[in-house]
Coordinates of C-alpha atoms in Angstrom, one line a residue:
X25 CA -132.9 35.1 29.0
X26 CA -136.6 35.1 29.4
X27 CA -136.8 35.7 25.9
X28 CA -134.6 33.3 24.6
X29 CA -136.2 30.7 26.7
X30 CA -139.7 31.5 25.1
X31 CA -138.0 31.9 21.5
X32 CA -136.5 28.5 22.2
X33 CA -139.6 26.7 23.4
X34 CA -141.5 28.0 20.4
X35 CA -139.2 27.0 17.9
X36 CA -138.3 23.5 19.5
X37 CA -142.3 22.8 19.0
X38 CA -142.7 24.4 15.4
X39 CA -139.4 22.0 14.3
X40 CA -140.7 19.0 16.0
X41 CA -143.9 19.2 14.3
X42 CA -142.2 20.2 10.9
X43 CA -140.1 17.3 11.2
X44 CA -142.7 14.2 12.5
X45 CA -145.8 15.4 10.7
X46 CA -145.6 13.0 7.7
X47 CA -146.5 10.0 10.7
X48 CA -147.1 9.1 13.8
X49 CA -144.3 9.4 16.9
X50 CA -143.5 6.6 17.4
X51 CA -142.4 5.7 14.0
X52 CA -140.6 8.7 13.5
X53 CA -138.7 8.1 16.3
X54 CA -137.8 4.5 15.1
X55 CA -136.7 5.9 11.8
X56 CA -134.7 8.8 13.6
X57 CA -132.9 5.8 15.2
X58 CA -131.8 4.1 12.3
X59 CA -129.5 6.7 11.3
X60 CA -126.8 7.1 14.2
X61 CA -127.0 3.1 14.0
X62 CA -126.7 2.4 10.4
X63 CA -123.4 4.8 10.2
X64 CA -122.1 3.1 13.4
X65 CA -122.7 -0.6 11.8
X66 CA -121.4 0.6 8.4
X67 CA -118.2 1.7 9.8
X68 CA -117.8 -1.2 11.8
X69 CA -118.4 -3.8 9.1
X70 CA -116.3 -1.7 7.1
X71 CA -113.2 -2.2 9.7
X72 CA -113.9 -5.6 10.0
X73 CA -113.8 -6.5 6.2
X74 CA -110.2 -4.8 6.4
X75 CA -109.2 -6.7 10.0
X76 CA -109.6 -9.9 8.4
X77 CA -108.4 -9.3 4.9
X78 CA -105.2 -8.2 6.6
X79 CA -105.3 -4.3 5.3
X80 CA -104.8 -3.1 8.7
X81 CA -102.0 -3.4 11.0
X82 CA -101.2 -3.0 14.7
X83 CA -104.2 -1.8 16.8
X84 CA -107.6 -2.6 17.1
X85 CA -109.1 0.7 16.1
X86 CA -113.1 -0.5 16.2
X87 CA -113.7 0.6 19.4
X88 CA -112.3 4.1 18.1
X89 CA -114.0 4.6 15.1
X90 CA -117.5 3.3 16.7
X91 CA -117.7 5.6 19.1
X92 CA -116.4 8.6 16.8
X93 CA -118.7 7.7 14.3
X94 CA -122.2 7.3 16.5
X95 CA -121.2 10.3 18.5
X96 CA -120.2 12.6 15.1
X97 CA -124.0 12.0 14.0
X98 CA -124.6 14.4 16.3
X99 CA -122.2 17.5 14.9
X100 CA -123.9 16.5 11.7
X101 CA -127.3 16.8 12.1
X102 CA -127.1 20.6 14.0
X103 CA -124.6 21.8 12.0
X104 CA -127.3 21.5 9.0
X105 CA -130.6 21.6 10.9
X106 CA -130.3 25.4 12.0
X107 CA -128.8 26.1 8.4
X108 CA -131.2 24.2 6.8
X109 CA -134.2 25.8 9.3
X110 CA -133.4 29.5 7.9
X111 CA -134.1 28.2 4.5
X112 CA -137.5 26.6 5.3
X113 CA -138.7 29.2 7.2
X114 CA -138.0 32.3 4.8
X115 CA -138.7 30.1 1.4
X116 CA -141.0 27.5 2.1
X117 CA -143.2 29.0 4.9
X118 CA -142.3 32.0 4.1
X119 CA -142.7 33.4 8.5
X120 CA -139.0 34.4 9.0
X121 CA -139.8 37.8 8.3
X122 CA -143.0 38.0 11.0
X123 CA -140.2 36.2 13.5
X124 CA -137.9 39.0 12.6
X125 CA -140.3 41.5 13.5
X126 CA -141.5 39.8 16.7
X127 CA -140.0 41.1 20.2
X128 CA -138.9 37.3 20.1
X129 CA -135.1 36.3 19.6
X130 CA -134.6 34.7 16.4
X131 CA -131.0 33.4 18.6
X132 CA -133.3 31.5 20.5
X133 CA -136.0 30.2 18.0
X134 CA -133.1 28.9 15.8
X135 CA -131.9 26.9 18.8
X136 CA -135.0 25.6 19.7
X137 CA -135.5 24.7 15.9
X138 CA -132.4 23.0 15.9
X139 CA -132.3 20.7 19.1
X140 CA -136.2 19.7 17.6
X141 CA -134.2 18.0 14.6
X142 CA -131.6 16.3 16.5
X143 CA -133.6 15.7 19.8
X144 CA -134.1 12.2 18.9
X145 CA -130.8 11.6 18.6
X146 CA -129.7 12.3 22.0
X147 CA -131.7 8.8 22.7
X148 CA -130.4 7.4 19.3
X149 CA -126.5 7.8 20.4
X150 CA -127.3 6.1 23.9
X151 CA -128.9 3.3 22.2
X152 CA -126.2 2.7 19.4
X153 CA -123.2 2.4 22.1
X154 CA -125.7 0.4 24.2
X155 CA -126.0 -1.7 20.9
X156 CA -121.9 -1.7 20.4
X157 CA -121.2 -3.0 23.4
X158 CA -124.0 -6.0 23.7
X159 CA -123.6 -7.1 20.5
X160 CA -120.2 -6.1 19.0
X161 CA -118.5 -5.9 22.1
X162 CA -117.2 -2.6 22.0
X163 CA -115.4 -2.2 25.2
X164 CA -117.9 0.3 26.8
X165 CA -119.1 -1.0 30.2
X166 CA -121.2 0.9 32.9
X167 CA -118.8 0.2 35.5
X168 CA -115.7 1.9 33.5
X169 CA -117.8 5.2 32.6
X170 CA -116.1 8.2 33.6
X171 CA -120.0 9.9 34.4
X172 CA -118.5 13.0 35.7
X173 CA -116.0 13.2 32.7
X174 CA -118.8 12.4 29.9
X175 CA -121.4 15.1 31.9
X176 CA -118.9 18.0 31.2
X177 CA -117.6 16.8 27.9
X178 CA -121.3 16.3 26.2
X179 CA -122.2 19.8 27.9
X180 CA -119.4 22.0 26.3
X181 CA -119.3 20.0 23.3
X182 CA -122.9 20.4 22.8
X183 CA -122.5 24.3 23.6
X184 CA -119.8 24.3 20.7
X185 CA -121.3 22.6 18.1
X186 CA -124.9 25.0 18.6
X187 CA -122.7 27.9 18.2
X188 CA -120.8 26.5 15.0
X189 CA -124.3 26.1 14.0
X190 CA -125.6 29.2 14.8
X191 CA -122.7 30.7 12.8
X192 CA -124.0 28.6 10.1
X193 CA -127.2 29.8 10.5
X194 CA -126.0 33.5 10.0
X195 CA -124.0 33.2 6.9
X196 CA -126.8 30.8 5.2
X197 CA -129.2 34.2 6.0
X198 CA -126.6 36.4 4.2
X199 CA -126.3 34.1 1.1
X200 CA -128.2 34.1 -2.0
X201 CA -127.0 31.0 -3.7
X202 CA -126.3 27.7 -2.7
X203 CA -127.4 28.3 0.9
X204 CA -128.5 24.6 1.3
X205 CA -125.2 23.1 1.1
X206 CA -123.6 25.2 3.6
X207 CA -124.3 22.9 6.6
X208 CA -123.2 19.6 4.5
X209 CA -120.3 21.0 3.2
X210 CA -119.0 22.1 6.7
X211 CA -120.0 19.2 8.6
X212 CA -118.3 16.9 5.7
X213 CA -115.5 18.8 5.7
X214 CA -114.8 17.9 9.5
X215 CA -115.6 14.5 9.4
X216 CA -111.9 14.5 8.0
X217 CA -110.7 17.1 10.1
X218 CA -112.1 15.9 13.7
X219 CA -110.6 12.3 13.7
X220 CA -114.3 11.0 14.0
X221 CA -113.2 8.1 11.5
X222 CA -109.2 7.5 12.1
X223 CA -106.8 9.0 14.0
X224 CA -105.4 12.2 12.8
X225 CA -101.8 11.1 12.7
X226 CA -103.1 9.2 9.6
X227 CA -103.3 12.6 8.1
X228 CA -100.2 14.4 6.3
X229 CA -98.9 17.1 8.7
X230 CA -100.2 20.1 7.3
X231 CA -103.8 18.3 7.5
X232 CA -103.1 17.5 11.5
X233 CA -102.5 21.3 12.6
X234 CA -106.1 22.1 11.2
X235 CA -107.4 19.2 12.6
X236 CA -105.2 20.1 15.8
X237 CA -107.0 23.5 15.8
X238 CA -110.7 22.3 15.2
X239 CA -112.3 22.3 18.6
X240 CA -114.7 19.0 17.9
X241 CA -111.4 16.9 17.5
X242 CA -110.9 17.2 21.5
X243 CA -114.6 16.9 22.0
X244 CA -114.6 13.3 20.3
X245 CA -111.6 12.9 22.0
X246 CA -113.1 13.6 25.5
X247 CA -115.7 11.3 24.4
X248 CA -113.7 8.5 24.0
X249 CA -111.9 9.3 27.2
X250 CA -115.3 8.8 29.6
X251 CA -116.7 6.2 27.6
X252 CA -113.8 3.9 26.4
X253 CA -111.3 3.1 29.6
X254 CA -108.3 2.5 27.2
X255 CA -108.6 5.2 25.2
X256 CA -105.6 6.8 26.0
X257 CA -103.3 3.4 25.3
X258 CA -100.3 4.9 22.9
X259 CA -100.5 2.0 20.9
X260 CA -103.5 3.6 19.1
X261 CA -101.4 6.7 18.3
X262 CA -104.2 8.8 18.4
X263 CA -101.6 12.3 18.5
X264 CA -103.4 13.7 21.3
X265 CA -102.5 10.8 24.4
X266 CA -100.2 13.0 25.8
X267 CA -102.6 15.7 26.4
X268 CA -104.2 15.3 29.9
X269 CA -107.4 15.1 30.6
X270 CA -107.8 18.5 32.9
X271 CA -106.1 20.1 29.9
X272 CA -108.6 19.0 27.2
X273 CA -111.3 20.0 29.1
X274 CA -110.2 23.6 29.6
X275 CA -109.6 23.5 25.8
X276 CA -113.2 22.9 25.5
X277 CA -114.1 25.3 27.7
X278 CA -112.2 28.1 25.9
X279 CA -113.1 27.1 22.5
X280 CA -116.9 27.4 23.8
X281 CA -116.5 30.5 24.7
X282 CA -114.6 31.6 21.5
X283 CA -117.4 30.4 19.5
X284 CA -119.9 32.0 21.5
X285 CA -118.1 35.5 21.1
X286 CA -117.9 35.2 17.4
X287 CA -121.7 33.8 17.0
X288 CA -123.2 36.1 18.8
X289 CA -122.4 39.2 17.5
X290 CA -122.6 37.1 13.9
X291 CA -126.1 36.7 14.1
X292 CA -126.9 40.0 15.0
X293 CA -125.0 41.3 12.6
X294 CA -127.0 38.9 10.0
X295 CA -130.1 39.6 11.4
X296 CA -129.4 43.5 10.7
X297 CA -128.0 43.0 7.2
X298 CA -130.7 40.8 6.3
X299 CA -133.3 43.3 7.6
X300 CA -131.8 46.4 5.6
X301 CA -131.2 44.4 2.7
X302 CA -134.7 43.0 2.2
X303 CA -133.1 38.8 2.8
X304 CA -135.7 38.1 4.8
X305 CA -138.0 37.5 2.3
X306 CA -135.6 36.4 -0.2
X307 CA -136.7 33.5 -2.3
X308 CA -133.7 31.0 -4.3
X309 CA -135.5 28.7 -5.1
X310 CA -133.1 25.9 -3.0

């Protein structure tokens, strides 16, 4: 642990200074910001344009799709920052190799590596609901929180989504072409599978048992549980209002530890192949 803690603290520096070196703090923090915001605001005009043109019927879904949307920012970003970190370090640094060969974890490092890119948006997502609910009163009020609800879902989602990175980060250090994309690609792909944008019942059937068995569709739906009081109303048909609360959160709990028993053994695995195999210093020109 001591290890991984040092490996961490390491790589959560060397990202942070990868990623804000081109200015100063401050601004880099402000620009960070505008990107949870400008998908949340996007979506919302988008919803708005259809609300009043008459496209949509029944529900008021914005309060759904703004909080999916802000929070999904989130999965995005560290799906491809610990994908994306492999290939700057071996190709454009070219120091993955000297980490390999350190007594240091490389689990760690790419952790720490990742949390450094998306750091700013655990202030970012905050703001953006805080934002929501001034100015396009989203329903989200302080008094209707469910704190001890929201502390265990953004814990176990978080713990998934690293270790759906972390797998990321394995295969992209196994691959030889087209490495770069493999963090987009996945996170795209469950932007349709998650229900981050509409409910999945939208979805044919076939689509909603994937998107029944991805674990990030109960995350966002545990989400919108502690931050949103009437998230559960049946008139949004969200398919998973009859599943209880107690019973999501186990869920979570089990798919964290699923995805920790397959990424841990993943990256070692990787780390070994790419050793024997020369990858470390592999260069594809990305």
């Amino acid at each position: 642990m001591q290890r991984f803690l040092q490996a961490f603290r390491v790589g959560f520096w060397l990202g942070w200074k990868t990623e804000s070196n081109w200015t100063n703090p401050l601004f880099y923090i402000l620009w960070s910001l505008l990107v949870p915001m400008s998908n949340g605001l996007i979506m919302t005009m988008m919803l708005r344009v259809l609300q009043r043109t008459g496209n949509v019927n029944g529900a008021d879904l914005l309060p759904y799709v703004f909080i999916g949307t802000v929070v999904y920012s989130i999965v995005a970003l560290l799906l491809d920052s610990m994908a994306w970190a492999v290939l700057e370090d071996r190709e454009r640094m070219g120091m993955l190799k000297y980490i390999a060969i350190t007594p240091s974890s490389m689990y760690g490092y790419l952790w720490g590596r990742g949390f450094a890119k998306v750091s700013v948006n655990f202030l970012a997502v905050p703001l953006t609901l805080t934002f929501g609910a001034l100015v396009l009163d989203i329903p989200i009020r302080l008094s209707t929180i469910d704190w001890p609800l929201l502390l265990a879902v953004v814990v176990l989602g978080l713990l998934i989504v690293t270790f759906a990175a972390q797998i990321l980060a394995g295969v992209t250090l196994m691959i030889a072409r087209h490495a770069g994309f493999v963090g987009q690609a996945v996170s795209g792909a469950l932007y349709l599978f998650t229900g981050a944008l509409f409910p999945i019942t939208v979805l044919p059937i076939w689509m909603q048992t994937i998107a029944r068995a991805v674990p990030l569709t109960y995350w966002l739906e545990g989400m919108r549980r502690a931050l949103w009081v009437d998230a559960r109303n049946p008139v949004y048909k969200t398919g998973l209002e009859q599943l209880s609360t107690s019973n999501l959160l186990w869920i979570l709990v089990g798919a964290a530890m699923a995805m920790a028993l397959i990424s841990i053994p993943l990256q070692r695995r990787a780390e070994h192949r790419a050793k024997e195999k020369g990858l470390l210093d592999m260069n594809t020109a990305y």
